């Protein structure tokens, strides 16, 4: 579908300009954050295909602190070494039903496998998203199923390419991505379905880039059960600025774009991150280094003072071992002298160090760089981990809601539609909703504190039982087992059998023990009777019934 002069193409480009006006108030700070903390990003003010300035900061401290923080978020939210997602239902009895528990564990395992490198680039792309969140407070991602390659496409893109809008609840419901393509790139990306002008430029080898837009919005004409775009909850338009051409129109059952935010004020579509807190100190640190380098350069290569141009040859270039005619007069007095400059600009190492420490503190460097170090006890590691979670766990909840949990649920639905998920077990009630049970490293660390508290409590009771054995009557073994199981969120539900099954096993074991005790007592009584008979002692006499 190639439709030049499309009203939808014009509307999308106009909408981009409207939403970019809202974003403009953030762009100046974002450019400085990119320049000083995340140099590979930027280009927020570019409206053409011009190559953005890739100037680097003079101090690498902010970049290092940011890298530690981004790695900490990556390990704490969607760590590939853990099962960070699972499924549950609002019905606890159904969750504990063994066939249902096994099926939900199977579903979670299939979803996790879909994120593996053989099927997706999710994990390296997610790190890029966390790195953007750490600096700008926003990240932009999307995913799709590539049927040709039989892979999932998980992509993180620069937020410079994206504008968004929110609904009355503050959720992102409209996304427009603007990106640049050369003619040959466009022909390949859209499989030849491009405007005639672009196809002609591609044949000529022209490298001029043009803007393309992808616009995703809610489908207000949604009709459940209908074929095509009308039967989808979300619709996507891809348009080109060349001849205002509509290139494609698609529908999606779920929003394919993700725009997680770190900290968001009410009614604001864009968030702020730790980079916003670190920015003033990063700016100051860069200015300090710039001033110090200028002073050092001036001290190493001082300004020369001369009476006229004829005194100094070679346009003022001083070469080692050269002869400078006219540098002294006939009396031997110098005609050229060095400007008096002591090189002291009033900056101390302590002031620079203080600015860098402020940047590190904004990225929680003190706790991010300590967690997991060797030579630290388990208790110290637990304290460090809890300190880290207290600092950024509230923001992680938003990332889970807007990114990780949403992606896990959408991946399940994509696998279900592709026939990769088996149906639930027979007997499962209809109408029970599936929910994502988020089990990130951050969640597990918080649960681990609960488990440790339970272990400490039981340990205290055990110690007390040495003097007061009756205190153990207050301890519920079943509840203790469930607390420890629930605290370790990566354990499958089937590892802990339901209480009813455990009670039946206990009753059967008690009956077996009772029967065994009865048989042992009967056997012992028979042996005693045989011994008494052999000794010639009447049984009645042993029972107190002897002669008077």
Coordinates of C-alpha atoms in Angstrom, one line a residue:
X1 CA 0.0 0.0 0.0
X2 CA 1.7 3.2 -1.3
X3 CA -0.6 6.2 -1.1
X4 CA 1.0 9.6 -2.0
X5 CA -0.8 12.7 -0.8
X6 CA -2.3 10.8 2.1
X7 CA -4.2 12.7 4.8
X8 CA -2.9 10.2 7.4
X9 CA 0.7 11.0 6.4
X10 CA 0.0 14.8 6.8
X11 CA -1.7 14.2 10.1
X12 CA 1.1 12.1 11.5
X13 CA 3.8 14.7 10.5
X14 CA 1.6 17.5 12.0
X15 CA 1.1 15.5 15.2
X16 CA 4.9 14.9 15.4
X17 CA 5.4 18.7 15.5
X18 CA 2.8 19.2 18.1
X19 CA 4.2 16.6 20.5
X20 CA 7.8 17.7 19.9
X21 CA 6.8 21.1 21.2
X22 CA 6.0 19.5 24.5
X23 CA 9.3 17.7 24.5
X24 CA 11.3 20.8 23.6
X25 CA 11.5 22.0 27.2
X26 CA 13.5 18.9 28.1
X27 CA 15.8 18.8 25.1
X28 CA 18.5 21.3 26.2
X29 CA 19.1 19.4 29.4
X30 CA 19.0 16.1 27.6
X31 CA 21.7 17.3 25.1
X32 CA 24.0 18.2 28.0
X33 CA 23.3 14.8 29.7
X34 CA 24.2 13.0 26.5
X35 CA 27.3 15.1 26.0
X36 CA 28.6 14.7 29.6
X37 CA 27.3 11.3 30.7
X38 CA 26.1 9.2 27.7
X39 CA 27.9 10.5 24.6
X40 CA 26.5 7.9 22.2
X41 CA 23.1 9.4 22.5
X42 CA 21.9 12.9 21.6
X43 CA 20.6 14.7 18.5
X44 CA 17.4 15.9 20.2
X45 CA 17.4 19.3 18.4
X46 CA 18.1 17.9 14.9
X47 CA 15.3 18.5 12.4
X48 CA 17.3 17.4 9.4
X49 CA 19.6 14.6 8.5
X50 CA 22.6 16.6 9.7
X51 CA 25.2 14.6 11.6
X52 CA 25.1 15.6 15.3
X53 CA 28.1 16.7 17.3
X54 CA 29.9 13.8 19.0
X55 CA 32.0 16.0 21.3
X56 CA 33.2 14.1 24.4
X57 CA 33.4 15.3 28.0
X58 CA 36.8 16.0 29.6
X59 CA 36.1 13.8 32.6
X60 CA 35.1 10.1 32.4
X61 CA 33.9 9.9 36.0
X62 CA 30.2 10.6 35.3
X63 CA 30.3 8.0 32.4
X64 CA 31.8 5.4 34.8
X65 CA 29.3 6.1 37.6
X66 CA 26.4 5.9 35.1
X67 CA 27.7 2.6 33.8
X68 CA 27.8 1.1 37.3
X69 CA 24.2 2.2 37.9
X70 CA 22.9 1.0 34.6
X71 CA 24.5 -2.4 35.2
X72 CA 22.9 -2.6 38.6
X73 CA 19.4 -1.9 37.2
X74 CA 20.0 -4.6 34.6
X75 CA 21.0 -7.2 37.2
X76 CA 18.2 -6.2 39.5
X77 CA 15.2 -6.1 37.2
X78 CA 15.6 -8.5 34.2
X79 CA 18.7 -10.6 35.2
X80 CA 19.1 -13.3 32.6
X81 CA 20.5 -15.6 35.3
X82 CA 17.2 -15.7 37.1
X83 CA 13.5 -16.4 36.3
X84 CA 12.4 -12.8 36.7
X85 CA 8.8 -13.5 35.6
X86 CA 6.1 -16.0 36.2
X87 CA 2.3 -16.3 36.2
X88 CA -0.4 -16.5 38.8
X89 CA -4.2 -16.1 39.2
X90 CA -6.3 -14.3 41.7
X91 CA -7.5 -17.7 43.0
X92 CA -5.0 -19.1 45.5
X93 CA -6.6 -22.5 45.5
X94 CA -6.3 -22.7 41.7
X95 CA -2.6 -21.6 42.0
X96 CA -2.0 -24.5 44.5
X97 CA -3.7 -27.0 42.3
X98 CA -0.9 -29.2 41.0
X99 CA -1.9 -29.4 37.3
X100 CA -2.4 -25.6 37.1
X101 CA 0.8 -24.9 39.0
X102 CA 2.7 -27.2 36.5
X103 CA 1.1 -25.5 33.5
X104 CA 2.0 -22.0 34.8
X105 CA 5.6 -23.1 35.4
X106 CA 5.7 -24.4 31.8
X107 CA 4.3 -21.2 30.4
X108 CA 6.9 -19.1 32.3
X109 CA 9.7 -21.4 31.1
X110 CA 8.6 -21.0 27.5
X111 CA 8.4 -17.2 27.8
X112 CA 11.9 -17.1 29.4
X113 CA 13.3 -19.2 26.6
X114 CA 11.9 -16.7 24.1
X115 CA 14.2 -14.0 25.6
X116 CA 17.3 -16.2 25.1
X117 CA 19.9 -15.1 22.5
X118 CA 18.9 -17.8 20.1
X119 CA 15.4 -16.3 19.8
X120 CA 15.8 -12.6 20.6
X121 CA 18.2 -9.8 21.4
X122 CA 16.2 -8.8 24.4
X123 CA 19.0 -8.8 27.1
X124 CA 21.5 -6.6 25.3
X125 CA 18.7 -4.3 24.1
X126 CA 17.3 -4.1 27.6
X127 CA 20.6 -2.8 29.0
X128 CA 20.5 0.0 26.5
X129 CA 17.0 0.9 27.8
X130 CA 18.2 0.9 31.4
X131 CA 21.2 3.1 30.4
X132 CA 18.8 5.6 28.9
X133 CA 16.6 5.5 31.9
X134 CA 19.5 6.1 34.2
X135 CA 20.4 9.3 32.4
X136 CA 17.3 10.8 30.8
X137 CA 14.6 9.1 32.9
X138 CA 13.0 7.7 29.7
X139 CA 13.6 4.8 27.3
X140 CA 12.0 3.8 24.1
X141 CA 11.6 0.2 22.9
X142 CA 9.5 -2.0 20.7
X143 CA 9.1 -5.7 19.9
X144 CA 7.6 -7.7 17.0
X145 CA 7.6 -11.3 15.8
X146 CA 9.7 -11.8 12.7
X147 CA 8.0 -14.7 11.0
X148 CA 10.6 -14.9 8.2
X149 CA 13.5 -15.3 10.6
X150 CA 11.4 -17.1 13.3
X151 CA 12.8 -14.7 15.9
X152 CA 11.5 -11.9 18.1
X153 CA 12.7 -8.4 17.3
X154 CA 13.4 -6.6 20.6
X155 CA 14.8 -3.1 19.8
X156 CA 15.8 -0.1 21.9
X157 CA 16.0 3.2 20.1
X158 CA 17.2 6.7 21.0
X159 CA 14.5 8.8 22.7
X160 CA 15.7 11.6 20.4
X161 CA 13.6 9.8 17.7
X162 CA 10.4 9.5 19.8
X163 CA 7.6 11.7 21.0
X164 CA 4.7 10.4 23.2
X165 CA 1.4 11.4 24.7
X166 CA -0.5 10.1 27.7
X167 CA -4.1 9.5 28.7
X168 CA -5.9 10.8 31.7
X169 CA -4.3 8.0 33.9
X170 CA -0.8 9.1 32.9
X171 CA -0.1 6.0 30.7
X172 CA 1.6 6.3 27.3
X173 CA -1.0 5.7 24.7
X174 CA 0.5 7.4 21.6
X175 CA 3.9 7.1 20.1
X176 CA 5.5 8.6 17.0
X177 CA 9.0 7.6 15.9
X178 CA 10.8 9.8 13.4
X179 CA 13.9 8.3 11.7
X180 CA 16.0 9.0 8.7
X181 CA 16.7 6.5 5.8
X182 CA 18.7 6.8 2.6
X183 CA 16.8 5.7 -0.6
X184 CA 18.4 2.3 -0.7
X185 CA 17.7 1.7 3.0
X186 CA 14.1 2.6 2.5
X187 CA 13.7 0.2 -0.5
X188 CA 15.1 -2.6 1.6
X189 CA 13.2 -1.8 4.7
X190 CA 9.8 -1.6 2.9
X191 CA 10.5 -4.3 0.4
X192 CA 10.3 -2.0 -2.6
X193 CA 6.9 -0.4 -1.5
X194 CA 8.2 3.2 -1.5
X195 CA 7.3 6.3 -3.4
X196 CA 8.4 6.4 -7.0
X197 CA 10.8 9.3 -6.3
X198 CA 12.6 7.2 -3.6
X199 CA 12.8 4.2 -5.9
X200 CA 14.3 6.4 -8.6
X201 CA 16.9 7.9 -6.2
X202 CA 17.8 4.4 -5.0
X203 CA 18.6 3.3 -8.6
X204 CA 20.8 6.4 -9.0
X205 CA 22.7 5.7 -5.8
X206 CA 21.6 8.9 -4.2
X207 CA 22.5 9.1 -0.4
X208 CA 20.2 11.9 0.5
X209 CA 18.2 10.9 3.6
X210 CA 14.5 11.5 4.1
X211 CA 12.3 11.3 7.2
X212 CA 10.0 8.4 7.9
X213 CA 7.4 8.3 10.7
X214 CA 5.8 5.4 12.6
X215 CA 2.7 6.4 14.4
X216 CA 1.0 4.1 17.0
X217 CA -2.3 5.0 18.6
X218 CA -5.3 3.4 20.2
X219 CA -7.8 2.0 17.7
X220 CA -11.1 3.8 18.6
X221 CA -12.8 1.8 15.8
X222 CA -11.9 -1.5 17.4
X223 CA -14.4 -4.2 16.7
X224 CA -13.8 -7.5 18.5
X225 CA -13.7 -10.5 16.2
X226 CA -13.3 -8.5 13.0
X227 CA -10.5 -9.2 10.5
X228 CA -7.8 -6.7 9.7
X229 CA -6.9 -3.5 11.5
X230 CA -10.4 -3.0 12.9
X231 CA -10.1 -6.2 14.9
X232 CA -7.0 -4.9 16.7
X233 CA -6.8 -2.7 19.8
X234 CA -3.9 -0.7 18.4
X235 CA -3.1 0.5 15.0
X236 CA 0.2 1.7 13.4
X237 CA 0.8 3.9 10.4
X238 CA 4.2 4.2 8.7
X239 CA 4.5 7.3 6.5
X240 CA 7.2 9.2 4.5
X241 CA 7.7 12.9 4.1
X242 CA 8.4 12.2 0.4
X243 CA 5.1 13.2 -1.3
X244 CA 3.3 12.7 2.1
X245 CA 3.1 9.0 1.4
X246 CA 1.3 6.4 3.5
X247 CA 3.5 3.3 3.3
X248 CA 1.7 0.8 5.5
X249 CA -1.1 0.3 8.1
X250 CA -1.0 -2.5 10.7
X251 CA -2.9 -3.6 13.7
X252 CA -1.8 -5.0 17.1
X253 CA -3.5 -6.8 19.9
X254 CA -1.2 -5.2 22.4
X255 CA 0.8 -1.9 22.4
X256 CA 4.1 -2.9 20.7
X257 CA 5.9 0.1 22.0
X258 CA 7.3 0.5 25.5
X259 CA 8.2 3.9 27.0
X260 CA 9.3 3.2 30.6
X261 CA 10.0 6.3 32.8
X262 CA 12.0 6.7 36.0
X263 CA 10.2 9.4 37.9
X264 CA 7.2 11.2 36.5
X265 CA 5.3 14.2 37.7
X266 CA 1.5 14.2 37.3
X267 CA 0.2 15.0 33.8
X268 CA 3.7 14.9 32.4
X269 CA 4.5 12.5 29.5
X270 CA 8.3 12.6 30.1
X271 CA 10.2 11.6 33.2
X272 CA 13.4 12.5 34.8
X273 CA 16.2 10.2 36.0
X274 CA 19.3 10.2 38.1
X275 CA 21.1 12.0 35.3
X276 CA 18.9 15.0 36.0
X277 CA 20.3 15.1 39.6
X278 CA 23.8 14.5 38.4
X279 CA 23.7 17.1 35.6
X280 CA 24.6 20.3 37.6
X281 CA 27.7 18.6 39.1
X282 CA 28.7 17.1 35.8
X283 CA 28.5 20.5 34.1
X284 CA 30.6 22.0 36.9
X285 CA 33.1 19.2 36.8
X286 CA 33.5 19.6 33.0
X287 CA 34.0 23.4 33.4
X288 CA 36.6 22.9 36.1
X289 CA 38.6 20.4 34.0
X290 CA 38.3 22.7 31.0
X291 CA 39.7 25.7 33.0
X292 CA 42.5 23.6 34.5
X293 CA 43.5 22.3 31.1
X294 CA 43.5 25.9 29.6
X295 CA 45.6 27.1 32.5
X296 CA 48.0 24.2 32.1
X297 CA 48.3 24.8 28.4
X298 CA 48.9 28.5 29.0
X299 CA 51.6 27.8 31.6
X300 CA 53.3 25.2 29.3
X301 CA 53.1 27.5 26.2
X302 CA 53.0 31.1 27.6
X303 CA 52.1 34.2 25.6
X304 CA 55.0 36.1 24.2
X305 CA 55.1 39.9 24.2
X306 CA 56.9 41.6 21.2
X307 CA 57.1 45.2 20.0
X308 CA 56.1 44.5 16.4
X309 CA 55.6 41.7 13.9
X310 CA 59.2 42.1 12.5
X311 CA 60.8 41.0 15.7
X312 CA 59.5 37.4 15.6
X313 CA 59.9 35.4 12.4
X314 CA 57.8 32.5 11.2
X315 CA 54.5 34.0 12.3
X316 CA 55.3 33.6 15.9
X317 CA 56.2 29.9 15.8
X318 CA 59.0 29.1 18.3
X319 CA 61.1 26.2 17.1
X320 CA 63.7 24.5 19.4
X321 CA 67.3 25.2 18.4
X322 CA 66.3 28.1 16.1
X323 CA 67.8 31.6 16.0
X324 CA 65.4 34.5 16.6
X325 CA 66.8 37.6 15.1
X326 CA 65.8 40.8 16.8
X327 CA 65.0 39.1 20.1
X328 CA 67.5 41.5 21.8
X329 CA 68.7 45.0 21.0
X330 CA 72.2 46.1 20.5
X331 CA 72.6 46.6 24.3
X332 CA 71.6 43.0 24.9
X333 CA 68.2 43.9 26.4
X334 CA 65.4 41.4 25.4
X335 CA 62.9 42.7 22.9
X336 CA 60.6 39.7 23.6
X337 CA 59.4 38.6 27.0
X338 CA 56.9 36.1 28.4
X339 CA 53.6 37.3 29.9
X340 CA 53.5 37.1 33.6
X341 CA 51.1 34.3 34.5
X342 CA 51.3 32.1 37.6
X343 CA 48.8 29.4 36.4
X344 CA 46.8 29.6 39.6
X345 CA 43.0 29.5 38.8
X346 CA 41.9 29.0 42.3
X347 CA 40.6 25.4 41.8
X348 CA 41.7 22.7 44.2
X349 CA 41.7 18.9 43.8
X350 CA 39.2 18.8 46.7
X351 CA 36.7 20.9 44.8
X352 CA 36.9 18.7 41.7
X353 CA 36.7 15.6 43.8
X354 CA 33.6 17.0 45.6
X355 CA 31.9 17.6 42.2
X356 CA 32.7 14.1 41.1
X357 CA 31.4 12.6 44.4
X358 CA 28.1 14.5 43.9
X359 CA 27.8 12.8 40.5
X360 CA 28.5 9.4 41.9
X361 CA 26.0 9.9 44.7
X362 CA 23.3 10.8 42.2
X363 CA 24.0 7.4 40.6
X364 CA 24.1 5.6 44.0
X365 CA 27.7 4.7 43.2
X366 CA 28.6 4.0 46.8
X367 CA 26.2 1.0 47.1
X368 CA 26.2 0.0 43.4
X369 CA 30.0 -0.6 43.3
X370 CA 30.1 -2.5 46.6
X371 CA 27.4 -5.1 46.1
X372 CA 28.8 -8.6 45.4
X373 CA 32.4 -7.7 46.2
X374 CA 34.7 -10.4 47.6
X375 CA 35.8 -10.1 51.1
X376 CA 32.4 -8.9 52.3
X377 CA 30.3 -11.2 54.5
X378 CA 26.8 -12.3 53.6
X379 CA 25.3 -10.0 56.3
X380 CA 27.3 -7.0 54.9
X381 CA 26.2 -7.9 51.3
X382 CA 22.6 -8.1 52.5
X383 CA 22.8 -4.7 54.1
X384 CA 24.3 -3.2 51.0
X385 CA 21.6 -4.8 48.8
X386 CA 18.9 -3.5 51.0
X387 CA 20.4 0.0 50.9
X388 CA 20.5 -0.2 47.1
X389 CA 16.9 -1.3 46.9
X390 CA 15.7 1.4 49.3
X391 CA 17.2 4.0 47.0
X392 CA 15.8 2.9 43.6
X393 CA 13.2 0.2 44.2
X394 CA 10.3 2.6 44.1
X395 CA 11.3 3.6 40.6
X396 CA 11.9 0.0 39.7
X397 CA 8.2 -0.6 40.3
X398 CA 7.3 1.8 37.5
X399 CA 9.8 0.1 35.2
X400 CA 8.3 -3.2 36.0
X401 CA 4.8 -1.8 35.2
X402 CA 5.7 0.0 32.0
X403 CA 8.3 -2.3 30.7
X404 CA 9.3 -5.7 32.2
X405 CA 5.9 -7.0 33.2
X406 CA 4.2 -5.7 30.1
X407 CA 6.8 -7.3 27.9
X408 CA 6.5 -10.6 29.7
X409 CA 2.7 -10.6 29.3
X410 CA 2.9 -9.6 25.6
X411 CA 5.5 -12.3 24.9
X412 CA 3.1 -14.9 26.4
X413 CA 0.3 -13.7 24.2
X414 CA 2.5 -13.7 21.1
X415 CA 3.6 -17.3 21.9
X416 CA 0.0 -18.3 22.5
X417 CA -1.2 -16.9 19.2
X418 CA 1.7 -18.7 17.5
X419 CA 0.6 -22.0 19.0
X420 CA 3.6 -22.4 21.2
X421 CA 1.7 -22.5 24.5
X422 CA -0.4 -25.6 25.3
X423 CA -3.9 -25.2 26.6
X424 CA -4.5 -25.1 30.4
X425 CA -5.3 -28.4 32.1
X426 CA -8.8 -29.8 31.9
X427 CA -11.0 -28.6 34.8
X428 CA -9.6 -25.1 34.8
X429 CA -12.4 -22.7 35.5
X430 CA -13.2 -20.4 32.6
X431 CA -12.9 -16.6 33.0
X432 CA -10.0 -16.7 35.5
X433 CA -7.5 -14.0 34.4
X434 CA -3.8 -14.8 34.2
X435 CA -1.5 -12.3 35.9
X436 CA 2.2 -11.7 35.6
X437 CA 4.0 -12.6 38.8
X438 CA 7.1 -10.4 38.7
X439 CA 10.1 -12.0 40.4
X440 CA 13.1 -9.8 39.7
X441 CA 16.3 -9.8 41.6
X442 CA 15.1 -6.8 43.5
X443 CA 11.9 -8.6 44.5
X444 CA 13.9 -11.7 45.5
X445 CA 16.2 -9.6 47.7
X446 CA 13.3 -8.1 49.5
X447 CA 11.7 -11.6 50.0
X448 CA 15.1 -12.9 51.2
X449 CA 14.9 -10.5 54.1
X450 CA 11.6 -11.9 55.0
X451 CA 13.0 -15.5 54.9
X452 CA 16.0 -14.4 57.0
X453 CA 13.7 -12.9 59.6
X454 CA 11.7 -16.2 59.7
X455 CA 14.9 -18.2 60.1
X456 CA 16.0 -15.9 62.9
X457 CA 12.6 -16.3 64.7
X458 CA 12.7 -20.1 64.4
X459 CA 16.3 -20.1 65.6
X460 CA 15.4 -18.1 68.7
X461 CA 12.5 -20.5 69.5
X462 CA 14.8 -23.5 69.1
X463 CA 17.2 -21.9 71.6
X464 CA 14.4 -21.2 74.0
X465 CA 13.1 -24.7 73.7
X466 CA 16.2 -26.0 75.5
X467 CA 14.7 -24.5 78.7
X468 CA 11.0 -24.4 77.8
X469 CA 10.2 -27.3 75.4
X470 CA 6.5 -26.4 75.3
X471 CA 7.3 -23.2 73.3
X472 CA 7.7 -25.4 70.1
X473 CA 4.0 -26.1 70.3
X474 CA 3.6 -22.5 69.0
X475 CA 5.5 -23.2 65.8
X476 CA 3.6 -24.2 62.7
X477 CA 5.9 -26.3 60.4
X478 CA 3.5 -25.9 57.4
X479 CA 3.5 -22.1 57.6
X480 CA 7.3 -22.0 58.1
X481 CA 7.7 -24.1 54.9
X482 CA 5.4 -21.9 52.9
X483 CA 7.2 -18.7 54.1
X484 CA 10.5 -20.1 52.9
X485 CA 9.1 -21.3 49.6
X486 CA 7.4 -18.0 48.9
X487 CA 10.5 -16.1 49.8
X488 CA 12.4 -17.9 47.1
X489 CA 10.4 -16.7 44.2
X490 CA 12.3 -18.7 41.6
X491 CA 11.2 -22.1 43.0
X492 CA 8.4 -23.8 41.0
X493 CA 5.1 -24.2 42.8
X494 CA 5.1 -27.9 42.4
X495 CA 8.1 -28.2 44.7
X496 CA 5.8 -27.7 47.7
X497 CA 2.8 -30.0 47.8
X498 CA -0.5 -28.7 48.9
X499 CA -1.4 -28.9 52.6
X500 CA -4.3 -31.4 51.9
X501 CA -1.9 -33.8 50.2
X502 CA 0.6 -33.4 53.0
X503 CA -2.2 -34.1 55.6
X504 CA -3.2 -37.2 53.8
X505 CA 0.4 -38.5 53.8
X506 CA 0.7 -37.8 57.5
X507 CA -2.5 -39.6 58.3
X508 CA -1.5 -42.6 56.2
X509 CA 1.9 -42.6 57.9
X510 CA 0.3 -42.3 61.4
X511 CA -1.9 -45.3 60.6
X512 CA 1.0 -47.3 59.4
X513 CA 3.0 -46.4 62.6
X514 CA 0.0 -47.3 64.8
X515 CA -0.5 -50.7 63.0
X516 CA 3.2 -51.4 63.3
X517 CA 3.1 -50.6 67.0
X518 CA 0.1 -52.9 67.5
X519 CA 1.9 -55.7 65.7
X520 CA 5.0 -55.2 67.7
X521 CA 3.0 -55.2 71.0
X522 CA 1.2 -58.4 70.0
X523 CA 4.5 -60.1 69.0
X524 CA 6.1 -59.0 72.3
X525 CA 3.1 -60.4 74.3
X526 CA 3.3 -63.7 72.5
X527 CA 7.0 -64.0 73.3
X528 CA 6.5 -63.3 77.0
X529 CA 3.7 -66.0 77.2
X530 CA 6.0 -68.6 75.6
X531 CA 8.8 -67.8 78.0
X532 CA 6.4 -68.0 81.0
X533 CA 5.1 -71.4 79.8
X534 CA 8.6 -72.7 79.4
X535 CA 9.4 -71.7 83.0
X536 CA 6.4 -73.5 84.4
X537 CA 4.8 -70.3 85.8
X538 CA 1.0 -70.3 85.5
X539 CA -0.3 -67.2 83.6
X540 CA -3.1 -66.6 86.1
X541 CA -0.5 -66.3 88.9
X542 CA 1.4 -63.7 86.9
X543 CA -1.9 -61.7 86.4
X544 CA -2.5 -61.7 90.2
X545 CA -4.9 -64.7 90.2
X546 CA -2.8 -67.1 92.2
X547 CA -4.0 -69.5 95.1
X548 CA -4.6 -68.1 98.6

